[in-house]
N, CA and C of each residue as an Amber inpcrd file, in Angstrom:
protein
   576
 -17.4030000 132.0490000 172.7930000 -17.2280000 130.7570000 173.4190000
 -15.7470000 130.5430000 173.6570000 -15.3820000 130.2090000 174.8540000
 -13.9780000 130.0350000 175.1880000 -13.4710000 128.6940000 174.6770000
 -12.1450000 128.5450000 174.6860000 -11.5120000 127.3070000 174.2550000
 -12.0050000 126.1390000 175.1030000 -12.0460000 126.3110000 176.4490000
 -12.4950000 125.2350000 177.3260000 -13.9390000 124.8590000 177.0260000
 -14.7850000 125.8640000 176.8310000 -16.1930000 125.5930000 176.5570000
 -16.3340000 124.8270000 175.2470000 -15.5790000 125.2150000 174.2190000
 -15.6850000 124.5300000 172.9430000 -15.2360000 123.0780000 173.0760000
 -14.1480000 122.8370000 173.7880000 -13.6690000 121.4620000 173.9730000
 -14.6950000 120.6730000 174.7800000 -15.2690000 121.3080000 175.7980000
 -16.3130000 120.6590000 176.5810000 -17.5090000 120.3360000 175.6870000
 -17.8780000 121.2630000 174.8390000 -18.9900000 121.0330000 173.9180000
 -18.6930000 119.8420000 173.0130000 -17.4700000 119.7500000 172.5060000
 -17.1030000 118.6280000 171.6410000 -17.2310000 117.3050000 172.3850000
 -16.8580000 117.2910000 173.6540000 -17.0010000 116.0610000 174.4430000
 -18.4760000 115.7340000 174.6820000 -19.2820000 116.7610000 174.9420000
 -20.7080000 116.5270000 175.1810000 -21.4020000 116.0140000 173.9140000
 -20.8960000 116.4000000 172.7580000 -21.5140000 115.9910000 171.4940000
 -21.3730000 114.4980000 171.2180000 -20.5010000 113.8310000 171.9420000
 -20.3770000 112.3790000 171.7660000 -21.6590000 111.6690000 172.1620000
 -22.4180000 112.2970000 173.0310000 -23.7180000 111.7620000 173.4210000
 -24.7440000 112.2730000 172.4150000 -25.1580000 111.4370000 171.4850000
 -26.0740000 111.8520000 170.4230000 -27.4390000 112.2640000 170.9580000
 -27.7490000 111.8820000 172.1750000 -29.0390000 112.2340000 172.7710000
 -28.9960000 113.5830000 173.4850000 -27.8310000 114.2130000 173.5450000
 -27.7060000 115.5160000 174.2140000 -28.1670000 116.6050000 173.2420000
 -29.4770000 116.7880000 173.1800000 -30.1020000 117.7060000 172.2240000
 -29.5930000 119.1360000 172.3940000 -29.4450000 119.5920000 173.6290000
 -29.0180000 120.9750000 173.8990000 -27.6140000 121.2440000 173.3340000
 -26.7190000 120.2880000 173.5050000 -25.3580000 120.4680000 172.9840000
 -25.3660000 120.5310000 171.4640000 -26.2020000 119.6880000 170.8230000
 -26.2850000 119.7340000 169.3670000 -26.8730000 121.0470000 168.8910000
 -27.8640000 121.5660000 169.6080000 -28.4240000 122.8680000 169.2430000
 -27.3640000 123.9580000 169.3640000 -26.5780000 123.9190000 170.4400000
 -25.4940000 124.9000000 170.6130000 -24.4890000 124.7960000 169.4750000
 -24.1270000 123.5660000 169.1290000 -23.1540000 123.3460000 168.0730000
 -23.6710000 123.8590000 166.7250000 -24.9170000 123.5300000 166.4140000
 -25.5180000 123.9680000 165.1480000 -25.6190000 125.4900000 165.1210000
 -26.0490000 126.0980000 166.2160000 -26.1260000 127.5620000 166.2880000
 -24.7540000 128.1950000 166.0720000 -23.7350000 127.5790000 166.6290000
 -22.3910000 128.1360000 166.5650000 -21.7900000 128.0710000 165.1640000
 -22.0250000 126.9750000 164.4410000 -21.2960000 126.7660000 163.1910000
 -22.1460000 126.7650000 161.9230000 -23.4660000 126.7860000 162.0060000
 -24.2670000 126.6240000 160.7900000 -24.0680000 127.7630000 159.7930000
 -24.0340000 129.0200000 160.2390000 -23.8710000 130.1300000 159.2840000
 -22.4990000 130.0740000 158.6040000 -21.4680000 129.6970000 159.3600000
 -20.1270000 129.5700000 158.7800000 -20.1160000 128.4830000 157.7070000
 -20.6450000 127.3110000 158.0240000 -20.6290000 126.2050000 157.0730000
 -21.5240000 126.4960000 155.8690000 -22.6410000 127.1770000 156.0940000
 -23.5140000 127.5740000 154.9870000 -22.7430000 128.5020000 154.0400000
 -21.9990000 129.4460000 154.6040000 -21.2050000 130.3820000 153.7970000
 -20.1470000 129.6370000 152.9930000 -19.4800000 128.6650000 153.6150000
 -18.4820000 127.8660000 152.8960000 -19.1420000 127.1370000 151.7250000
 -20.3000000 126.5160000 151.9750000 -20.9980000 125.7810000 150.9120000
 -21.4110000 126.7080000 149.7770000 -21.9170000 127.8940000 150.1100000
 -22.3130000 128.8480000 149.0620000 -21.0850000 129.3130000 148.2720000
 -19.9660000 129.5570000 148.9750000 -18.7400000 129.9940000 148.2920000
 -18.1770000 128.9180000 147.3780000 -18.5640000 127.6740000 147.6080000
 -18.1340000 126.5820000 146.7390000 -19.0760000 126.3770000 145.5540000
 -20.0550000 127.2840000 145.4060000 -20.8890000 127.2840000 144.2130000
 -22.2850000 126.7140000 144.3720000 -22.6850000 126.3400000 145.5780000
 -24.0240000 125.7840000 145.7480000 -25.0670000 126.8900000 145.8600000
 -26.2640000 126.6050000 145.3520000 -27.3660000 127.5420000 145.5530000
 -27.9030000 127.3610000 146.9770000 -28.8650000 128.1900000 147.3690000
 -29.3740000 128.1600000 148.7440000 -29.8760000 126.7710000 149.1420000
 -30.7130000 126.1770000 148.3010000 -31.3030000 124.8790000 148.6260000
 -30.2270000 123.7960000 148.7700000 -29.3030000 123.7420000 147.8150000
 -28.2370000 122.7380000 147.8720000 -27.3200000 122.9730000 149.0700000
 -27.0700000 124.2470000 149.4080000 -26.2330000 124.5550000 150.5740000
 -26.9130000 124.0730000 151.8570000 -28.2320000 124.2510000 151.9480000
 -28.9760000 123.7580000 153.1180000 -28.8800000 122.2290000 153.1960000
 -29.0210000 121.5400000 152.0500000 -28.8890000 120.0750000 152.0280000
 -27.4830000 119.6500000 152.4590000 -26.4930000 120.3430000 151.9300000
 -25.1060000 120.0220000 152.2790000 -24.8740000 120.2160000 153.7690000
 -25.4480000 121.2660000 154.3350000 -25.2990000 121.5420000 155.7600000
 -25.8270000 120.3750000 156.5940000 -26.9840000 119.8490000 156.2150000
 -27.5440000 118.7120000 156.9510000 -26.6170000 117.4950000 156.8450000
 -26.0700000 117.2810000 155.6510000 -25.1470000 116.1630000 155.4750000
 -23.8770000 116.3440000 156.2960000 -23.3800000 117.5860000 156.3550000
 -22.1780000 117.8680000 157.1540000 -22.4510000 117.5360000 158.6170000
 -23.5880000 117.9780000 159.1430000 -23.8920000 117.7110000 160.5470000
 -24.0530000 116.2160000 160.8090000 -24.5920000 115.4780000 159.8410000
 -24.6790000 114.0230000 160.0050000 -23.2900000 113.3860000 160.0340000
 -22.4280000 113.8170000 159.1280000 -21.0600000 113.2890000 159.1010000
 -20.3250000 113.6320000 160.3810000 -20.4670000 114.8700000 160.8290000
 -19.8050000 115.2950000 162.0610000 -20.3230000 114.4710000 163.2300000
 -21.6230000 114.2330000 163.2620000 -22.2210000 113.4270000 164.3260000
 -21.5890000 112.0340000 164.3610000 -21.4010000 111.4320000 163.1990000
 -20.7910000 110.1030000 163.1320000 -19.3240000 110.1290000 163.5710000
 -18.6100000 111.1520000 163.1520000 -17.1710000 111.2060000 163.4180000
 -16.8450000 111.6430000 164.8480000 -17.7260000 112.4170000 165.4790000
 -17.4120000 112.9300000 166.8150000 -17.3730000 111.8490000 167.8840000
 -17.9500000 110.7040000 167.6220000 -17.9020000 109.6220000 168.6070000
 -16.4660000 109.2030000 168.8920000 -15.6060000 109.3180000 167.8760000
 -14.2100000 108.9050000 168.0500000 -13.2360000 110.0660000 167.8440000
 -13.7540000 111.2550000 167.5970000 -12.9130000 112.4130000 167.2880000
 -12.1570000 112.8740000 168.5380000 -10.8760000 113.0890000 168.3860000
 -10.0460000 113.6340000 169.4630000  -9.4860000 114.9640000 168.9770000
  -9.9250000 116.0460000 169.6130000  -9.4560000 117.3720000 169.2170000
  -8.0480000 117.5920000 169.7330000  -7.1800000 117.9970000 168.8290000
  -5.8000000 118.3070000 169.1870000  -5.4200000 119.6190000 168.5200000
  -5.2790000 120.6900000 169.3110000  -4.9210000 121.9820000 168.7140000
  -3.6300000 121.9220000 167.8900000  -2.7370000 121.0060000 168.2410000
  -1.4720000 120.8910000 167.5040000  -1.7050000 120.4170000 166.0700000
  -2.8010000 119.6650000 165.8200000  -3.0650000 119.1790000 164.4660000
  -3.7890000 120.1820000 163.6020000  -4.2490000 121.2660000 164.1820000
  -4.9500000 122.2900000 163.4180000  -6.2030000 122.7420000 164.1400000
  -6.8290000 123.7360000 163.5610000  -8.0390000 124.2890000 164.1670000
  -9.2330000 123.3900000 163.8910000 -10.1360000 123.3520000 164.8440000
 -11.3610000 122.5660000 164.6860000 -12.1490000 123.0730000 163.4890000
 -12.2260000 124.4090000 163.3050000 -13.0130000 124.9370000 162.1920000
 -12.3830000 124.5730000 160.8450000 -11.0680000 124.3690000 160.8010000
 -10.4410000 123.9150000 159.5510000 -10.8930000 122.4990000 159.2290000
 -10.9850000 121.6630000 160.2490000 -11.4910000 120.3060000 160.0550000
 -12.9360000 120.3620000 159.5830000 -13.7530000 121.2070000 160.2170000
 -15.1490000 121.3610000 159.8020000 -15.2340000 121.8340000 158.3510000
 -14.3830000 122.7870000 157.9940000 -14.3670000 123.3010000 156.6240000
 -14.0240000 122.1720000 155.6440000 -13.0840000 121.3190000 156.0140000
 -12.7110000 120.1860000 155.1630000 -13.8780000 119.2210000 155.0030000
 -14.5700000 118.9300000 156.0990000 -15.7490000 118.0570000 156.0260000
 -16.7970000 118.6750000 155.1060000 -16.9940000 119.9890000 155.2430000
 -17.9720000 120.6950000 154.4080000 -17.5500000 120.6560000 152.9380000
 -16.2920000 120.9540000 152.6740000 -15.7970000 120.9250000 151.2970000
 -15.9970000 119.5360000 150.6730000 -15.6380000 118.5000000 151.4220000
 -15.7890000 117.1390000 150.9050000 -17.2560000 116.8070000 150.6570000
 -18.1270000 117.2580000 151.5330000 -19.5610000 117.0260000 151.3670000
 -20.0730000 117.7260000 150.1200000 -19.6700000 118.9780000 149.9450000
 -20.0970000 119.7310000 148.7630000 -19.5800000 119.0650000 147.4920000
 -18.3400000 118.6550000 147.5280000 -17.7800000 117.9840000 146.3410000
 -18.5380000 116.6970000 146.0300000 -18.8790000 115.9410000 147.0680000
 -19.6640000 114.7110000 146.8480000 -21.0170000 115.0390000 146.2350000
 -21.6680000 116.0570000 146.7460000 -22.9780000 116.4670000 146.2230000
 -22.8630000 116.8980000 144.7660000 -21.8400000 117.6880000 144.4550000
 -21.6510000 118.1410000 143.0800000 -21.3620000 116.9710000 142.1480000
 -20.5960000 116.0160000 142.6190000 -20.2830000 114.8510000 141.7900000
 -21.5330000 114.0210000 141.4890000 -22.3610000 113.8280000 142.5190000
 -23.5710000 113.0230000 142.3120000 -24.5070000 113.6720000 141.3060000
 -24.5120000 114.9980000 141.2670000 -25.4510000 115.7060000 140.3930000
 -24.9010000 115.9260000 138.9900000 -23.6600000 115.6630000 138.8040000
 -23.0530000 115.8680000 137.4770000 -23.2640000 114.6270000 136.6030000
 -23.2760000 114.8200000 135.3170000 -23.3690000 113.6780000 134.3930000
 -22.0710000 112.8770000 134.4640000 -22.0990000 111.6430000 133.9440000
 -20.8940000 110.8080000 133.9780000 -19.7260000 111.4910000 133.2670000
 -19.9640000 112.0520000 132.1290000 -18.8800000 112.6980000 131.3880000
 -18.3410000 113.8940000 132.1590000 -19.2470000 114.7210000 132.6610000
 -18.8330000 115.8980000 133.4430000 -18.1040000 115.4530000 134.7030000
 -18.5780000 114.3760000 135.3020000 -17.9450000 113.8650000 136.5120000
 -16.5050000 113.4450000 136.2180000 -16.2810000 112.7890000 135.0910000
 -14.9270000 112.3880000 134.7250000 -14.0230000 113.6060000 134.5280000
 -14.5350000 114.6450000 133.8680000 -13.7430000 115.8580000 133.6450000
 -13.3820000 116.5310000 134.9760000 -14.3490000 116.5990000 135.8620000
 -14.0990000 117.2340000 137.1660000 -13.0670000 116.4410000 137.9510000
 -13.2240000 115.1080000 137.9540000 -12.2940000 114.2770000 138.7110000
 -10.8800000 114.3550000 138.1480000 -10.7450000 114.4350000 136.8220000
  -9.4280000 114.5310000 136.2130000  -8.7940000 115.8930000 136.4840000
  -9.6110000 116.9500000 136.4420000  -9.0770000 118.2920000 136.6230000
  -8.8440000 118.6280000 138.0910000  -9.5140000 117.8790000 138.9580000
  -9.4360000 118.1930000 140.3800000  -8.0900000 117.7770000 140.9540000
  -7.4950000 118.6710000 141.6600000  -6.2290000 118.3850000 142.3340000
  -6.3770000 118.8230000 143.7820000  -6.1090000 117.9310000 144.6830000
  -6.2570000 118.2650000 146.0950000  -5.0940000 119.1600000 146.5120000
  -5.4150000 120.3490000 147.0260000  -4.3410000 121.2350000 147.4590000
  -3.6500000 120.6860000 148.7040000  -2.4010000 121.0570000 148.9090000
  -1.7060000 120.6190000 150.1190000  -2.4470000 121.1250000 151.3620000
  -2.2910000 120.4440000 152.4900000  -3.0050000 120.8410000 153.7090000
  -2.8230000 122.3120000 154.0920000  -1.6610000 122.8760000 153.8550000
  -1.4370000 124.2700000 154.2000000  -2.3640000 125.1740000 153.4030000
  -2.5520000 124.8680000 152.1060000  -3.4590000 125.6660000 151.2790000
  -4.8930000 125.5540000 151.7840000  -5.2980000 124.3580000 152.1840000
  -6.6430000 124.1750000 152.7320000  -6.8230000 125.0200000 153.9880000
  -5.8290000 125.0010000 154.8540000  -5.9120000 125.7690000 156.0960000
  -5.9480000 127.2630000 155.7970000  -5.1440000 127.7090000 154.8290000
  -5.1550000 129.1240000 154.4530000  -6.5000000 129.5180000 153.8520000
  -7.0660000 128.6540000 153.0070000  -8.3690000 128.9440000 152.4110000
  -9.4510000 128.9640000 153.4800000  -9.3860000 128.0080000 154.4090000
 -10.3640000 127.9820000 155.5070000 -10.2490000 129.2550000 156.3350000
  -9.0340000 129.7000000 156.5810000  -8.8340000 130.9240000 157.3750000
  -9.3490000 132.1510000 156.6210000  -9.1390000 132.2120000 155.2970000
  -9.6570000 133.3280000 154.5030000 -11.1840000 133.3380000 154.5450000
 -11.7870000 132.1630000 154.3580000 -13.2410000 132.0840000 154.4000000
 -13.7650000 132.4460000 155.7860000 -12.9970000 132.0880000 156.8220000
 -13.3860000 132.4320000 158.1890000 -13.3730000 133.9510000 158.3810000
 -12.3240000 134.6060000 157.9060000 -12.2470000 136.0740000 158.0220000
 -13.3850000 136.7310000 157.2520000 -13.6620000 136.2230000 156.0410000
 -14.7770000 136.7580000 155.2470000 -16.0990000 136.5660000 155.9810000
 -16.2790000 135.3800000 156.5440000 -17.4980000 135.1040000 157.2980000
 -17.6450000 136.0650000 158.4720000 -16.5680000 136.2550000 159.2550000
 -16.6330000 137.1610000 160.4060000 -16.9610000 138.5830000 159.9600000
 -16.3380000 139.0400000 158.8780000 -16.6080000 140.3890000 158.3750000
 -18.0500000 140.5500000 157.9340000 -18.5580000 139.5650000 157.2080000
 -19.9530000 139.6290000 156.7360000 -20.9340000 139.5350000 157.8950000
 -20.6190000 138.6960000 158.8660000 -21.4890000 138.5500000 160.0300000
 -21.4970000 139.8530000 160.8390000 -20.3340000 140.4640000 161.0150000
 -20.2530000 141.7370000 161.7380000 -21.0360000 142.8100000 160.9950000
 -20.9210000 142.8500000 159.6770000 -21.6560000 143.8390000 158.8820000
 -23.1650000 143.6200000 159.0040000 -23.5980000 142.3740000 159.0220000
 -25.0200000 142.0730000 159.1970000 -25.5200000 142.6150000 160.5410000
 -24.7290000 142.4450000 161.5760000 -25.1120000 142.9170000 162.9140000
 -25.1380000 144.4430000 162.9460000 -24.1090000 145.0750000 162.3830000
 -24.0270000 146.5420000 162.3930000 -25.1490000 147.1390000 161.5610000
 -25.5170000 146.5000000 160.4610000 -26.6330000 147.0040000 159.6320000
 -27.9320000 147.0700000 160.4300000 -28.0860000 146.1720000 161.3840000
 -29.2860000 146.1730000 162.2000000 -29.3160000 147.2910000 163.2240000
 -28.1710000 147.9090000 163.4750000 -28.0770000 148.9410000 164.5010000
 -27.8490000 150.3420000 163.9490000 -27.2180000 150.4540000 162.8210000
 -26.7400000 151.7410000 162.3240000 -27.7510000 152.3680000 161.3680000
 -27.6550000 153.6940000 161.2180000 -28.5610000 154.4160000 160.3220000
 -28.2040000 154.1380000 158.8640000 -29.1890000 154.2960000 158.0030000
 -28.9780000 154.0710000 156.5720000 -27.9570000 155.0650000 156.0280000
 -27.9730000 156.2850000 156.5320000 -27.0510000 157.3120000 156.0460000
 -25.6010000 156.9680000 156.4160000 -25.3860000 156.5460000 157.6510000
 -24.0330000 156.1710000 158.0730000 -23.5490000 154.9710000 157.2610000
 -24.4230000 153.9910000 157.0410000 -24.0430000 152.8200000 156.2420000
 -23.7300000 153.2100000 154.8050000 -24.4890000 154.1570000 154.2470000
 -24.2050000 154.6310000 152.8860000 -22.8330000 155.2710000 152.8130000
 -22.4990000 156.0800000 153.8040000 -21.1660000 156.7150000 153.8270000
 -20.0780000 155.6410000 153.8470000 -20.2440000 154.6530000 154.7080000
 -19.2630000 153.5730000 154.8110000 -19.1570000 152.7970000 153.5000000
 -20.2990000 152.3790000 152.9460000 -20.3000000 151.5470000 151.7470000
 -19.7420000 152.2840000 150.5340000 -20.0760000 153.5640000 150.3950000
 -19.5360000 154.3430000 149.2720000 -18.0190000 154.4990000 149.4090000
 -17.5530000 154.7220000 150.6380000 -16.1060000 154.8440000 150.8510000
 -15.4160000 153.5020000 150.5890000 -16.0490000 152.4130000 151.0290000
 -15.4840000 151.0810000 150.7940000 -15.4390000 150.7540000 149.3010000
 -16.3560000 151.3550000 148.5320000 -16.3940000 151.1310000 147.0830000
 -15.3530000 151.9800000 146.3510000 -14.6150000 152.8160000 147.0950000
 -13.5300000 153.5730000 146.4880000 -13.7960000 155.0500000 146.2960000
 -14.9590000 155.5290000 146.7140000 -15.2390000 156.9570000 146.5570000
 -14.5390000 157.7430000 147.6580000 -14.0860000 158.9380000 147.2920000
 -13.4350000 159.7860000 148.2870000 -14.4940000 160.5420000 149.0970000
 -14.0710000 161.0790000 150.2350000 -14.9760000 161.7360000 151.1780000
 -15.7230000 162.8970000 150.5080000 -15.0280000 163.7100000 149.7220000
 -15.6630000 164.8690000 149.0880000 -16.7820000 164.4330000 148.1250000
 -16.5320000 163.3900000 147.3470000 -17.5530000 162.8930000 146.4080000
 -18.7670000 162.3540000 147.1530000 -18.5120000 161.6410000 148.2490000
 -19.6160000 161.0940000 149.0460000 -20.4350000 162.2300000 149.6420000
 -19.7390000 163.2420000 150.1690000 -20.4240000 164.3900000 150.7710000
 -21.3230000 165.0660000 149.7370000 -20.8080000 165.2680000 148.5350000
 -21.5950000 165.9130000 147.4820000 -22.7910000 165.0390000 147.0850000
 -22.5720000 163.7400000 146.9530000 -23.6320000 162.8230000 146.5370000
 -24.7530000 162.7360000 147.5750000 -24.3810000 162.7460000 148.8590000
 -25.3800000 162.5790000 149.9120000 -25.8640000 163.8970000 150.5160000
 -25.2570000 165.0100000 150.0690000 -25.6580000 166.3160000 150.5840000
 -25.2540000 166.5250000 152.0320000 -24.0710000 166.0520000 152.3850000
 -23.5730000 166.1660000 153.7510000 -22.2600000 166.9390000 153.7610000
 -21.8960000 167.4180000 154.9350000 -20.5700000 168.0190000 155.1020000
 -19.5420000 166.8950000 155.1080000 -18.3440000 167.1880000 154.6080000
 -17.2880000 166.1730000 154.5450000 -16.9780000 165.6180000 155.9330000
 -16.9770000 166.4880000 156.9520000 -16.7030000 166.0190000 158.3150000
 -17.7670000 165.0270000 158.7780000 -19.0030000 165.2550000 158.3960000
 -20.0920000 164.3470000 158.7740000 -19.8890000 162.9850000 158.1180000
 -19.5070000 162.9880000 156.8470000 -19.2360000 161.7290000 156.1490000
 -18.1250000 160.9770000 156.8620000 -17.0680000 161.7010000 157.2170000
 -15.9350000 161.0800000 157.8940000 -16.3740000 160.4700000 159.2270000
 -17.1680000 161.2000000 159.9980000 -17.6330000 160.7180000 161.3050000
 -18.5070000 159.4780000 161.1310000 -19.4550000 159.5250000 160.1820000
 -20.3290000 158.3730000 159.9520000 -19.5170000 157.1390000 159.5420000
 -18.5920000 157.3410000 158.6200000 -17.7660000 156.2240000 158.1460000
 -16.9520000 155.6480000 159.2970000 -16.3330000 156.5100000 160.0690000
 -15.5040000 156.0660000 161.1960000 -16.3470000 155.3320000 162.2410000
 -17.5650000 155.7920000 162.4510000 -18.4520000 155.1550000 163.4300000
 -18.7810000 153.7210000 162.9950000 -19.0760000 153.5460000 161.7270000
 -19.3790000 152.2000000 161.2290000 -18.1360000 151.3180000 161.3070000
 -16.9780000 151.8530000 160.9370000 -15.7340000 151.0840000 160.9930000
 -15.4610000 150.6360000 162.4320000 -15.6580000 151.5400000 163.3880000
 -15.4290000 151.2020000 164.7950000 -16.3790000 150.0950000 165.2480000
 -17.6450000 150.1850000 164.8720000 -18.6110000 149.1480000 165.2540000
 -18.2580000 147.8060000 164.6130000 -17.8470000 147.8420000 163.3430000
 -17.4460000 146.6080000 162.6750000 -16.2500000 145.9700000 163.3760000
 -15.2640000 146.7870000 163.7200000 -14.0740000 146.2780000 164.4120000
 -14.4610000 145.6520000 165.7420000 -15.3370000 146.3150000 166.4630000
 -15.7780000 145.8140000 167.7630000 -16.5180000 144.4840000 167.6030000
 -17.4020000 144.3990000 166.5950000 -18.1640000 143.1640000 166.3770000
 -17.2540000 142.0220000 165.9340000 -16.2820000 142.3200000 165.0960000
 -15.3500000 141.2680000 164.6590000 -14.5620000 140.7470000 165.8540000
 -14.1010000 141.6430000 166.7220000 -13.3870000 141.2100000 167.9340000
 -14.2960000 140.3480000 168.8160000 -15.5440000 140.7490000 168.9580000
 -16.4850000 139.9950000 169.7850000 -16.7480000 138.6180000 169.1800000
 -16.9710000 138.5870000 167.8590000 -17.2250000 137.3020000 167.1970000
 -16.0100000 136.3770000 167.2990000 -14.8060000 136.9410000 167.1350000
 -13.5980000 136.1180000 167.2840000 -13.5330000 135.5400000 168.6760000
 -13.8340000 136.3450000 169.6850000 -13.8030000 135.8480000 171.0730000
 -14.8590000 134.7730000 171.2680000 -16.0160000 134.9120000 170.6370000
 -17.0730000 133.9140000 170.7830000 -16.7020000 132.6030000 170.1050000
 -16.0500000 132.6710000 168.9570000 -15.7590000 131.4630000 168.1810000
 -14.4120000 130.8450000 168.4810000 -13.4310000 131.6280000 168.8600000
 -12.0770000 131.0760000 169.0630000 -11.8660000 130.5230000 170.4400000
């Protein structure tokens, strides 16, 4: 999705009755926000609940929201909304005593740290999403070569373990790496 399309989508979302735009928006950001919620410690069910709350909050705020690239990335703002939603959910579910301990220990990081954390989570999300896509296309053997190498095993050990020639392991690993790189570039172009 291009920058113009995303800004256009944000403007279209001001119309709460524009079902198609909301579907596009949810399709575009739901997996990212779900990943953020899970990384903040929520289980699957709670992450799904948090996601619905995030979309409700975003729906309310988009009526007056003015996107300004100079103030930061839109996904950083979304990540902040998600983080705040998750924190609210966790607070409501905690006992009064636990809630007091969390509130006392909690320190809001400076905006730069939030943006850096959002960017790290974004990179992790893109990598995991690309791997999910490549897993659907690549052979189990090639994926095993890649995963074993990513786990720190050297080519010779992988070749011996899988009964392959070292050159074959290298080719399989390189093929998966190339596909992952291509998918990450494509996903970045779609989201940025």
